[in-house]
Short mmCIF file of C-alpha atoms in Angstrom, two decimals:
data_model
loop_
_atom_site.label_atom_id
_atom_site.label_comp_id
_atom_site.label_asym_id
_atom_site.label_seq_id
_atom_site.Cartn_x
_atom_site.Cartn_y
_atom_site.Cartn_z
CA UNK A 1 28.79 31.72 24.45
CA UNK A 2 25.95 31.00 21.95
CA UNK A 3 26.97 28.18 19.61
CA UNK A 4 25.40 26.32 16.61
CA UNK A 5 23.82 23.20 17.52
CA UNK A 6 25.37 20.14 15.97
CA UNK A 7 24.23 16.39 16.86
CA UNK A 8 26.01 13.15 17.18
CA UNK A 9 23.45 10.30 17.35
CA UNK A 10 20.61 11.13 19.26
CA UNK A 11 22.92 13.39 21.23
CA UNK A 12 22.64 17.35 20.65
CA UNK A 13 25.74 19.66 21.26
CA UNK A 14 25.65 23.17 21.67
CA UNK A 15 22.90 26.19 21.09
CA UNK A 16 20.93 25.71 24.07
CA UNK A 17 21.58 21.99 24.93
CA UNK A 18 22.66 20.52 28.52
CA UNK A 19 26.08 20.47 28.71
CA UNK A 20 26.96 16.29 27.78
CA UNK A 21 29.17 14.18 29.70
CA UNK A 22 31.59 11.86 27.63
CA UNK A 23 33.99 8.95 27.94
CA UNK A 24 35.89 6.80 26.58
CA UNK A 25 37.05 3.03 26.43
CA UNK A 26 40.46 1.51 27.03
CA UNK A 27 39.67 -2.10 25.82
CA UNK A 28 41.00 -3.21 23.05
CA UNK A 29 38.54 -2.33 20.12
CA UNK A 30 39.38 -6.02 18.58
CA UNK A 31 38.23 -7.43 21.83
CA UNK A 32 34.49 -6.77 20.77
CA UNK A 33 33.05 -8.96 24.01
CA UNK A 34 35.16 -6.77 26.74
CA UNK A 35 34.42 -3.54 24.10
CA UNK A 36 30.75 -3.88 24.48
CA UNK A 37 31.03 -4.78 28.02
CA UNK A 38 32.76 -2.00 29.03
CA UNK A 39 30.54 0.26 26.96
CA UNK A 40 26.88 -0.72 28.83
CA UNK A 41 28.88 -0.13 31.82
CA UNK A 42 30.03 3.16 30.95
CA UNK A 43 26.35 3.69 29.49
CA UNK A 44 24.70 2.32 32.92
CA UNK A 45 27.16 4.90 35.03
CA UNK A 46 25.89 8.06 32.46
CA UNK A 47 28.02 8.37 29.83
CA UNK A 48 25.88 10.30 26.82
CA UNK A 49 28.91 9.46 24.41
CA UNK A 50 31.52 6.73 24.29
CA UNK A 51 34.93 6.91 22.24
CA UNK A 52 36.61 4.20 21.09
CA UNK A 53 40.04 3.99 19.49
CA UNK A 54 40.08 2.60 16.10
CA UNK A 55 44.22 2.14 15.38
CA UNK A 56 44.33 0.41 12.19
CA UNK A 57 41.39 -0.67 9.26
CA UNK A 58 40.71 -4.12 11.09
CA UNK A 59 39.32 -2.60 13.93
CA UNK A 60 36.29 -0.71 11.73
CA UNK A 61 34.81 -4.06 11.44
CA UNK A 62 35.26 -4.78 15.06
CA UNK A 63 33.70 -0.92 15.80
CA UNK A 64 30.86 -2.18 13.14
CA UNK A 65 30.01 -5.13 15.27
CA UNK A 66 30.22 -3.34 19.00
CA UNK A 67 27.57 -1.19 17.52
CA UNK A 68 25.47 -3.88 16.27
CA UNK A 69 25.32 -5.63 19.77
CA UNK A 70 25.12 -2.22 21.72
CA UNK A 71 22.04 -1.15 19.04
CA UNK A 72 20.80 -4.89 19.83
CA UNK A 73 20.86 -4.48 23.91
CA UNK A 74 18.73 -1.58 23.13
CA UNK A 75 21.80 1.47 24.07
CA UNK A 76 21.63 3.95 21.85
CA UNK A 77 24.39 6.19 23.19
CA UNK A 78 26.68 7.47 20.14
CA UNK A 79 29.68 6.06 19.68
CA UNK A 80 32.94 7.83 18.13
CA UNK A 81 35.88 6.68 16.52
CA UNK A 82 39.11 7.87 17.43
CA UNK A 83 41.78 8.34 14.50
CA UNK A 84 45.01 9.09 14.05
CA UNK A 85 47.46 8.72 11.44
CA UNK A 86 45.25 7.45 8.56
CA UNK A 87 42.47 9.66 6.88
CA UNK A 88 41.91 6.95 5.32
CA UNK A 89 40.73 5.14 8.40
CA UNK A 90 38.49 8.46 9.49
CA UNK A 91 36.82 8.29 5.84
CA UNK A 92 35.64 4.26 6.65
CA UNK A 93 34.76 4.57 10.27
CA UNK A 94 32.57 7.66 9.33
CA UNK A 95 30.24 5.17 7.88
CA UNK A 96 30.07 3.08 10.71
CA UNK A 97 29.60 5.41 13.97
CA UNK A 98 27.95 8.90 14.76
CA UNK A 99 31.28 10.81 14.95
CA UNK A 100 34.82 10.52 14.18
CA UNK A 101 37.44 12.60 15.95
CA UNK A 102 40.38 13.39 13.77
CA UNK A 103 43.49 15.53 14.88
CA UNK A 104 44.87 18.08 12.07
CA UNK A 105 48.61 18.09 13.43
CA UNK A 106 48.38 13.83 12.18
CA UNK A 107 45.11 13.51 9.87
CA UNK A 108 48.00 13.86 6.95
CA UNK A 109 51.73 14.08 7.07
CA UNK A 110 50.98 16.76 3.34
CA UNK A 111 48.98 19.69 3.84
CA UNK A 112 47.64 19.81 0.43
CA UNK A 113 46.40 15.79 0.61
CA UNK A 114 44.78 16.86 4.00
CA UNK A 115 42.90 19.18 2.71
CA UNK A 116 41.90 16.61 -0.38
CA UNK A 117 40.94 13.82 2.13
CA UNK A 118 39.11 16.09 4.66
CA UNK A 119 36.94 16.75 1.77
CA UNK A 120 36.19 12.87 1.07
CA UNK A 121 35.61 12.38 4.80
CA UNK A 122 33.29 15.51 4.97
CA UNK A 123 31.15 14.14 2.18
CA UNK A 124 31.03 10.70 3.62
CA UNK A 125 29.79 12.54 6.95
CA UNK A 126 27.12 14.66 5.12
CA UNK A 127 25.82 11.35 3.44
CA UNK A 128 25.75 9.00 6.57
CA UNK A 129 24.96 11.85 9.38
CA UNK A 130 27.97 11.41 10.78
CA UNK A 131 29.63 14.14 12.98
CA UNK A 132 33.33 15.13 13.16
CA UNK A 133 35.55 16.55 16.36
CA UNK A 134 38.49 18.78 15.33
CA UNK A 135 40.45 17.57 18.40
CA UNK A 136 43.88 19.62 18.48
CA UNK A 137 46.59 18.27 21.34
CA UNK A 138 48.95 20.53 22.50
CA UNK A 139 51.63 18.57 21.93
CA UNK A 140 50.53 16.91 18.41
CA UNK A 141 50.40 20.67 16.71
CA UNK A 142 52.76 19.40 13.58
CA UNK A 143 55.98 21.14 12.46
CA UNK A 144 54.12 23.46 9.90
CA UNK A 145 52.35 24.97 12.42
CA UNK A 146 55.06 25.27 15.29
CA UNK A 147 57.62 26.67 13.01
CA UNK A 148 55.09 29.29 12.04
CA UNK A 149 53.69 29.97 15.59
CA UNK A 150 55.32 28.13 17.97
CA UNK A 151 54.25 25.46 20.42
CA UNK A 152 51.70 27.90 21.89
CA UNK A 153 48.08 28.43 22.84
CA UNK A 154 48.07 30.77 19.50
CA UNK A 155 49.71 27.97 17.54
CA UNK A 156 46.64 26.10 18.75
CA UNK A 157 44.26 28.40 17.44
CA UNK A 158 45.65 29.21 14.37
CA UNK A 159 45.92 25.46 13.49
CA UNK A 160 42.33 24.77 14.53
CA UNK A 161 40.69 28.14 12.71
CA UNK A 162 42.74 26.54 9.88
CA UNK A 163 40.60 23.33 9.49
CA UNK A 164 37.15 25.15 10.52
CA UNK A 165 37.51 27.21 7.61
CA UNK A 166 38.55 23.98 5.58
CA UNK A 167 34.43 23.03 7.19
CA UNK A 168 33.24 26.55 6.09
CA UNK A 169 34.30 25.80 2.82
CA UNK A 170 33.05 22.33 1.99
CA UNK A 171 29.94 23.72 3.54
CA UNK A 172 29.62 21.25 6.96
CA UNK A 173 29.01 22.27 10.46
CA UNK A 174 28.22 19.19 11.96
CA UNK A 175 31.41 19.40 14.14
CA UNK A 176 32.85 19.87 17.37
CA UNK A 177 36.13 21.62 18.32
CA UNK A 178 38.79 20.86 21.12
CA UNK A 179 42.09 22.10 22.01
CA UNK A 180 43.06 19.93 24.98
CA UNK A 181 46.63 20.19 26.88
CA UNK A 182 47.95 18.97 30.07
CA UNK A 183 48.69 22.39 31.42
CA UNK A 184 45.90 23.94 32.59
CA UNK A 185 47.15 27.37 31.51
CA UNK A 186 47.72 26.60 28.16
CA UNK A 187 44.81 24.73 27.88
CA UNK A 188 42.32 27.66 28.97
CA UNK A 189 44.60 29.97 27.05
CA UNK A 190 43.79 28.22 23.92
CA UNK A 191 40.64 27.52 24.35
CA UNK A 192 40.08 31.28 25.08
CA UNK A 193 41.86 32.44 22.09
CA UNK A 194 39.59 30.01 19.60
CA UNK A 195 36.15 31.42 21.57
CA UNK A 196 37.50 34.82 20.39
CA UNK A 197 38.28 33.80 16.61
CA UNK A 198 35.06 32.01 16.52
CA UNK A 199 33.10 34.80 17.47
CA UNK A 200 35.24 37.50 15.19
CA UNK A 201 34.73 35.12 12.04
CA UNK A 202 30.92 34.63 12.84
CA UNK A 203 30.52 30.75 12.70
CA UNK A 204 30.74 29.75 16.79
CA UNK A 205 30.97 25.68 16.57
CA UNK A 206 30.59 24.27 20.10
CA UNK A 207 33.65 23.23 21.91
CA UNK A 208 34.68 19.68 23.36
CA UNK A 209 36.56 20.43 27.13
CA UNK A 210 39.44 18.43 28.79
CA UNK A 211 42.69 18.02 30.38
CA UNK A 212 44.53 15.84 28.73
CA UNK A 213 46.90 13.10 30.43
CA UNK A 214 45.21 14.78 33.92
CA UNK A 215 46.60 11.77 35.76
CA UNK A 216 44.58 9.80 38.43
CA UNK A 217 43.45 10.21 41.91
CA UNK A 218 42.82 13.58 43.61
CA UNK A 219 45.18 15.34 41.21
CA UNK A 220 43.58 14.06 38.24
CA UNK A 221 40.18 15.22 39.53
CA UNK A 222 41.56 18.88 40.78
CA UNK A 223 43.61 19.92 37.60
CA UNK A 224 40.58 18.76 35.99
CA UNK A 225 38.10 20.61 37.71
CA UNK A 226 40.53 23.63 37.27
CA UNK A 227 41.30 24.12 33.68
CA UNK A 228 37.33 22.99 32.65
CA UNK A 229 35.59 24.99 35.27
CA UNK A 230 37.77 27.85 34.50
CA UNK A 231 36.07 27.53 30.69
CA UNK A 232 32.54 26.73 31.78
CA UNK A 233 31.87 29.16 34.21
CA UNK A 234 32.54 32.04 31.48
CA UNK A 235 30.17 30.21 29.36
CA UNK A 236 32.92 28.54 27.24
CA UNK A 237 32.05 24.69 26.92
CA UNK A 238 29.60 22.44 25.49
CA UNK A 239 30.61 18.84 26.05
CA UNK A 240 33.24 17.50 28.31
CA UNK A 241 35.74 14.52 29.21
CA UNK A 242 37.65 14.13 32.12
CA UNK A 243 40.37 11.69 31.53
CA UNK A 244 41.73 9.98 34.29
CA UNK A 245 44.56 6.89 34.33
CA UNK A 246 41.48 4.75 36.18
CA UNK A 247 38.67 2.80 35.34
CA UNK A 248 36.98 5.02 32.76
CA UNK A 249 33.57 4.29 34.54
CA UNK A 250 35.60 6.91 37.43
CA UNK A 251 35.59 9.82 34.59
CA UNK A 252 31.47 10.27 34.73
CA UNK A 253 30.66 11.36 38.44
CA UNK A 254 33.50 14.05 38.45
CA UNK A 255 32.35 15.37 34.71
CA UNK A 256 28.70 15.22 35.58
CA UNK A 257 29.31 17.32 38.84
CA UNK A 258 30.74 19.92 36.47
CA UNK A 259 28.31 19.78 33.65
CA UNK A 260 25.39 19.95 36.38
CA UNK A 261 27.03 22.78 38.73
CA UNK A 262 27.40 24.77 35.01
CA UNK A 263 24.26 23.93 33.77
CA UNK A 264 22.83 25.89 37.06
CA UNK A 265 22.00 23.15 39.47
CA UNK A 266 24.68 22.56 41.63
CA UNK A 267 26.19 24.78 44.36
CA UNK A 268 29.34 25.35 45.89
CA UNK A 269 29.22 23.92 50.00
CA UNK A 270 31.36 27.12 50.50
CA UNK A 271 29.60 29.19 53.26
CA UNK A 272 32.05 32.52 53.40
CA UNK A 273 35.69 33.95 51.85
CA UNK A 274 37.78 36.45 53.20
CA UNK A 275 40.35 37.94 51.03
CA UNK A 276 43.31 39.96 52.39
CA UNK A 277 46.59 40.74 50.80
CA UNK A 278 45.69 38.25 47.36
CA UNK A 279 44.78 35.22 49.99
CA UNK A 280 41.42 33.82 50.78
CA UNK A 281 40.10 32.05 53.47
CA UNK A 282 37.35 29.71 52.27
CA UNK A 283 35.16 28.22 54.76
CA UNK A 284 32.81 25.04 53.25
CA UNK A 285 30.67 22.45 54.81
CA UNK A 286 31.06 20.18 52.70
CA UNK A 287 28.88 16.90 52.45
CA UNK A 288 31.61 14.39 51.55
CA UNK A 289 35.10 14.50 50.49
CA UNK A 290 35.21 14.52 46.87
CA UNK A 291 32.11 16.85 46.71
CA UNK A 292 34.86 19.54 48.77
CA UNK A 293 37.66 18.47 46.42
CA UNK A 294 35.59 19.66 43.58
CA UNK A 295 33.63 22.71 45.10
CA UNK A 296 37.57 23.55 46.03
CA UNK A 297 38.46 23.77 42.54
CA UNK A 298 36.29 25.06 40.83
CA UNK A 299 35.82 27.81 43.23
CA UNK A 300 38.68 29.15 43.45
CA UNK A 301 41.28 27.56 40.31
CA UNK A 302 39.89 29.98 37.32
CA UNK A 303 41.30 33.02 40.38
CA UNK A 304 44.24 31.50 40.95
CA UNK A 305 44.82 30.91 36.94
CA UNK A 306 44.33 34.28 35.87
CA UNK A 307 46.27 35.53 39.02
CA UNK A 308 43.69 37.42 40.67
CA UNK A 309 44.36 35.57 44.04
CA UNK A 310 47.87 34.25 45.49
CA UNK A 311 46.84 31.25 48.06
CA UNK A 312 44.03 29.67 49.32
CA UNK A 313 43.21 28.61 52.79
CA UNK A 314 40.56 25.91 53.30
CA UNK A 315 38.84 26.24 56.58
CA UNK A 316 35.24 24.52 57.89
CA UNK A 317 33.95 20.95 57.93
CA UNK A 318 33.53 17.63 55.78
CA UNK A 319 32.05 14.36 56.09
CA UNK A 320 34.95 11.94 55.43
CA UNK A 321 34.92 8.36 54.03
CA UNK A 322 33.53 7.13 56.92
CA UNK A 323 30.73 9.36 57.88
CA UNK A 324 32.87 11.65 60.32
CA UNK A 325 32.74 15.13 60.14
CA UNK A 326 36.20 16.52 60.06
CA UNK A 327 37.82 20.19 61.03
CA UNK A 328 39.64 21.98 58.04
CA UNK A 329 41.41 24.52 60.04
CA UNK A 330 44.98 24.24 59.98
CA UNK A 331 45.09 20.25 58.87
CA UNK A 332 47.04 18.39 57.25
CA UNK A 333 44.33 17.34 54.42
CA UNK A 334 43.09 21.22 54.21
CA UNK A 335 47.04 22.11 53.52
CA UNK A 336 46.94 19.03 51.28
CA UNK A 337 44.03 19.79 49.22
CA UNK A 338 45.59 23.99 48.83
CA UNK A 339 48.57 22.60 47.39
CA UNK A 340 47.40 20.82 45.22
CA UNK A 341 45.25 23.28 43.49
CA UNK A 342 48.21 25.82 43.78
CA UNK A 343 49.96 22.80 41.32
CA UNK A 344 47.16 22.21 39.62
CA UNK A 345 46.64 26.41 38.93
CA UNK A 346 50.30 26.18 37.72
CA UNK A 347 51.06 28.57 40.59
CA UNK A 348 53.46 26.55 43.03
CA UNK A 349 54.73 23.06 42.73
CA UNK A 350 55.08 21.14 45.66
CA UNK A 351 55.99 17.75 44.07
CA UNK A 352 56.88 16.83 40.65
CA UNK A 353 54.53 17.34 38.08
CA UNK A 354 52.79 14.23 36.18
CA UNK A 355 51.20 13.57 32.85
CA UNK A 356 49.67 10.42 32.32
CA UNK A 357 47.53 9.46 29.43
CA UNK A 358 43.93 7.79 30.22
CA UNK A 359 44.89 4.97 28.61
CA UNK A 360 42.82 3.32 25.52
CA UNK A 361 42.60 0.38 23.07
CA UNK A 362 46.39 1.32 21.70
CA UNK A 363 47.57 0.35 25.70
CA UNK A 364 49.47 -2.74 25.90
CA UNK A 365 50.34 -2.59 29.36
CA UNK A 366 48.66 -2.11 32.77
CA UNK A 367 49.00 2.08 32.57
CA UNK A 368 47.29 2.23 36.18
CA UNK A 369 49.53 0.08 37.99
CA UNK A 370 52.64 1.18 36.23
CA UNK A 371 51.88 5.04 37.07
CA UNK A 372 51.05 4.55 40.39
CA UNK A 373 54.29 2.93 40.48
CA UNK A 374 56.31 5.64 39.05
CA UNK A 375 54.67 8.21 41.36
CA UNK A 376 55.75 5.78 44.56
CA UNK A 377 59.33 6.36 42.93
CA UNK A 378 59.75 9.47 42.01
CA UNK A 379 57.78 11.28 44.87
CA UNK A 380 61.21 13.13 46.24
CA UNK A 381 61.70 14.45 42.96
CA UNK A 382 60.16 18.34 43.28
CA UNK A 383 59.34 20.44 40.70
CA UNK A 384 60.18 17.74 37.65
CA UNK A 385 57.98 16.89 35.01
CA UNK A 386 57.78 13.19 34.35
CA UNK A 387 55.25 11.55 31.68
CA UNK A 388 54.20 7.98 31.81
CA UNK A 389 52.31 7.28 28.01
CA UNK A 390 50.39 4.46 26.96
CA UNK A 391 51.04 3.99 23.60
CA UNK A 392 54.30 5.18 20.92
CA UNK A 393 51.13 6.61 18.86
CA UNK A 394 50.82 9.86 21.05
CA UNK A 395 52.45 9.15 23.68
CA UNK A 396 56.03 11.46 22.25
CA UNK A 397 53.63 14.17 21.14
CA UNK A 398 51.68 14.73 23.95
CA UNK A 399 54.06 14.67 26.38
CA UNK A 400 55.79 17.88 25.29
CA UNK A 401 56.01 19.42 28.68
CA UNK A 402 57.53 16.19 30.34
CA UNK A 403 61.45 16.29 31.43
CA UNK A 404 61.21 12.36 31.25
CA UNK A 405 59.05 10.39 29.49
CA UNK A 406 58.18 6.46 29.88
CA UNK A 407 56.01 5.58 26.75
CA UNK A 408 55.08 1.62 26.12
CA UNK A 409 56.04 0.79 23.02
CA UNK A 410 53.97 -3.07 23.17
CA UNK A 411 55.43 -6.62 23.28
CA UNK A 412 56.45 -5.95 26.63
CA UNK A 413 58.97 -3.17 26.01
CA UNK A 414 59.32 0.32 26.93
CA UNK A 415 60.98 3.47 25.66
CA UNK A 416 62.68 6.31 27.90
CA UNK A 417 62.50 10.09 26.72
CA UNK A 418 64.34 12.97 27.97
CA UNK A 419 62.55 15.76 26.75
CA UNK A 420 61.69 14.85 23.01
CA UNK A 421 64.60 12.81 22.69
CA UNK A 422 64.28 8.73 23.38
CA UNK A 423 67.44 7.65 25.15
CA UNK A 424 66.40 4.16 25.34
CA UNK A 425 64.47 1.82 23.29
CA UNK A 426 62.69 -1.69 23.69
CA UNK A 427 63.34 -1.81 27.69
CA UNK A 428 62.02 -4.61 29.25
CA UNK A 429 58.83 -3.41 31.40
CA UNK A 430 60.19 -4.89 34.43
CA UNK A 431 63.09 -3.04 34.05
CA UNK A 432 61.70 0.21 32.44
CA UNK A 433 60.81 2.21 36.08
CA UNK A 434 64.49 1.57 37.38
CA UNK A 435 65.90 1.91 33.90
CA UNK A 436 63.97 5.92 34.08
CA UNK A 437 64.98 6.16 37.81
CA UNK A 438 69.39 5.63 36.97
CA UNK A 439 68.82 7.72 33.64
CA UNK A 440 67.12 10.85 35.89
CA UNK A 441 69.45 10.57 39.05
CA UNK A 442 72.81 10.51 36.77
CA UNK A 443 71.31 13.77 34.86
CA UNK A 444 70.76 15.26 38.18
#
């Protein structure tokens, strides 16, 4: 899909640009030492754009001086500033960084004063350079919107065409557009739906990919690789995250196999398929394990998506951890890997379903650990959706599809959702996990 071409820094997006691979930090933006830090590390492993969450007017000055010492060390990669809840905030960090991401269903509780600001921030941007991203979250859409469309991929669109005209009109297209969700359904849905609008209203502005609150390990990579492949390989996609409850520096090798296998230079290790009755039999040989994980995925999760295949079977080779080639046919791992992209495809569920946020400078407790935990605890319980937020911020929002919900509040204390609903406030964290654990068993 042809796009205009908008930049960020020394960074172009869209037109006929590589595909760029993004990240983003989860220090604390008022820790500027570990902030910088963890930037040239995240610059050293190939980021080509770092975000950085900027959660209250003190931390502008703090974004001002990471620059400074990034711009000093000679790393140029852009940096953007990650708002929500305070257009004023947007409006000053816009003068500080190459691009601020703002998210219509929270730039402005009032419509009308959205529309007002948006036009100060736009003319700050024209002035300074500065990029925006549109980033829409499926669960952040705001009440006007739902109770008009719904909490629905068209919801999405209609609230995102919403503020690109509000661009159209104040005459700026130096933006970038995403409509992320934790289902990978919804998520290509939407994005679909916007490509369309886009093209029918004649201004195409490129799009920012992701799965949002993906999760962390192999899951986090395959659902992933499923909803953004999906996207890229029908030419939908300009600049991606994949956003993982790890080590951000673990995001870049899994988006730069995708930007580099869409951008035409990558592969798939898959040798042969055989499809009978709406099953295939995939047979790889498949250089390592994550390189199968991925070639998995993206071969075969946009078919299972759109419902043009039923199951998968994973037969052929792999080099494991260790150097040893290992048999797919009829093991454990290859029945492993299927269903998990079955899950991830939103076709069968096999365990319970997690959404977990990537974690960011709003975090005040060790996400990682504390999801990992949950998932020890909670393994036996099928089919359930269970959310496990970093921050009070989005964590409500975004968590829309989530049975249960544990969302750190900070200070050491917890709440517990059911659905949208918080049954219990300021928990203790080292009683939160068995606190969620008695609440879910007694609903049962």
């Amino acid at each position: 899909m042809e796009t205009i071409k908008i930049k960020a820094g020394n960074v172009t997006i869209g037109g006929d640009s590589a595909i760029v691979v993004q990240t983003m930090c989860n220090t604390h933006t008022s820790d500027v030492d570990a902030s910088v830090a963890q930037c040239v590390r995240l610059h050293e492993a190939g980021a080509q754009m770092i975000r950085l969450t900027v959660p209250s007017m003190a931390q502008v000055d703090d974004l001002r001086r990471i620059k400074e010492e990034l711009r000093s060390r000679g790393i140029d990669t852009p940096l953007v500033a990650d708002v929500h809840f305070s257009s004023e905030i947007a409006i000053a960090a816009a003068e500080v960084v190459e691009k601020v991401r703002i998210n219509p269903g929270n730039f402005h509780k009032d419509h009308d004063k959205a529309r007002e600001q948006f036009a100060r921030l736009v003319e700050v941007c024209k002035e300074k350079g500065t990029a925006i991203r549109i980033g829409l979250n499926h669960g952040s859409l705001g009440d006007r919107i739902t109770n008009l469309y719904g909490n629905t991929p068209l919801a999405m669109k209609e609230a995102v065409m919403e503020w690109l005209e509000m661009c159209i009109e104040n005459d700026f297209y130096n933006v970038v557009v995403s409509l992320k969700a934790s289902n990978t359904y919804v998520m290509v849905e939407a994005y679909r739906l916007l490509a369309a609008a886009m093209q029918e209203r004649g201004v195409v502005f490129p799009l920012h990919l992701g799965v949002t609150e993906a999760g962390n390990g192999d899951a986090g990579r395959i659902k992933s690789a499923v909803g953004i492949s999906a996207l890229l390989s029908e030419g939908i996609g300009n600049t991606i995250r994949v956003s993982l409850t790890e080590d951000p520096a673990n995001e870049i090798p899994v988006a730069q196999y995708l930007a580099d296998r869409y951008d035409r230079r990558l592969h798939s290790t898959m040798t042969s398929v055989r499809i009978e009755a709406g099953k295939a039999a995939a047979t790889y040989e498949a250089p390592s394990r994550e390189r199968l994980l991925l070639d998995f995925s993206c071969d075969f999760g946009k078919r299972l998506l759109d419902k043009e295949l039923d199951d998968v079977e994973l037969l052929g080779t792999y080099v494991d951890d260790n150097g040893n080639v290992q048999v797919l046919d009829g093991s454990e791992y290859a029945a492993y890997l299927s269903d998990e992209l079955m899950q991830a495809a939103r076709r069968r569920f096999y365990r319970p379903e997690y959404i977990a946020c990537p974690g960011c400078g709003r975090t005040m407790y060790n996400l990682e650990s504390t999801f990992n935990e949950v998932k020890r605890r909670t393994s036996h319980l099928k089919g359930m959706v269970i959310a496990v937020m970093g921050c009070i911020v989005n964590g409500p929002g975004e968590m829309a599809d989530a049975d249960w919900g544990y969302v750190g509040e900070g200070h050491g204390k917890v709440s517990i959702y059911k659905g949208k609903t918080p049954l219990l406030r300021h928990v203790p964290e080292d009683e939160a996990i068995g606190k969620l654990l008695e609440l879910i068993e007694g609903d049962r």
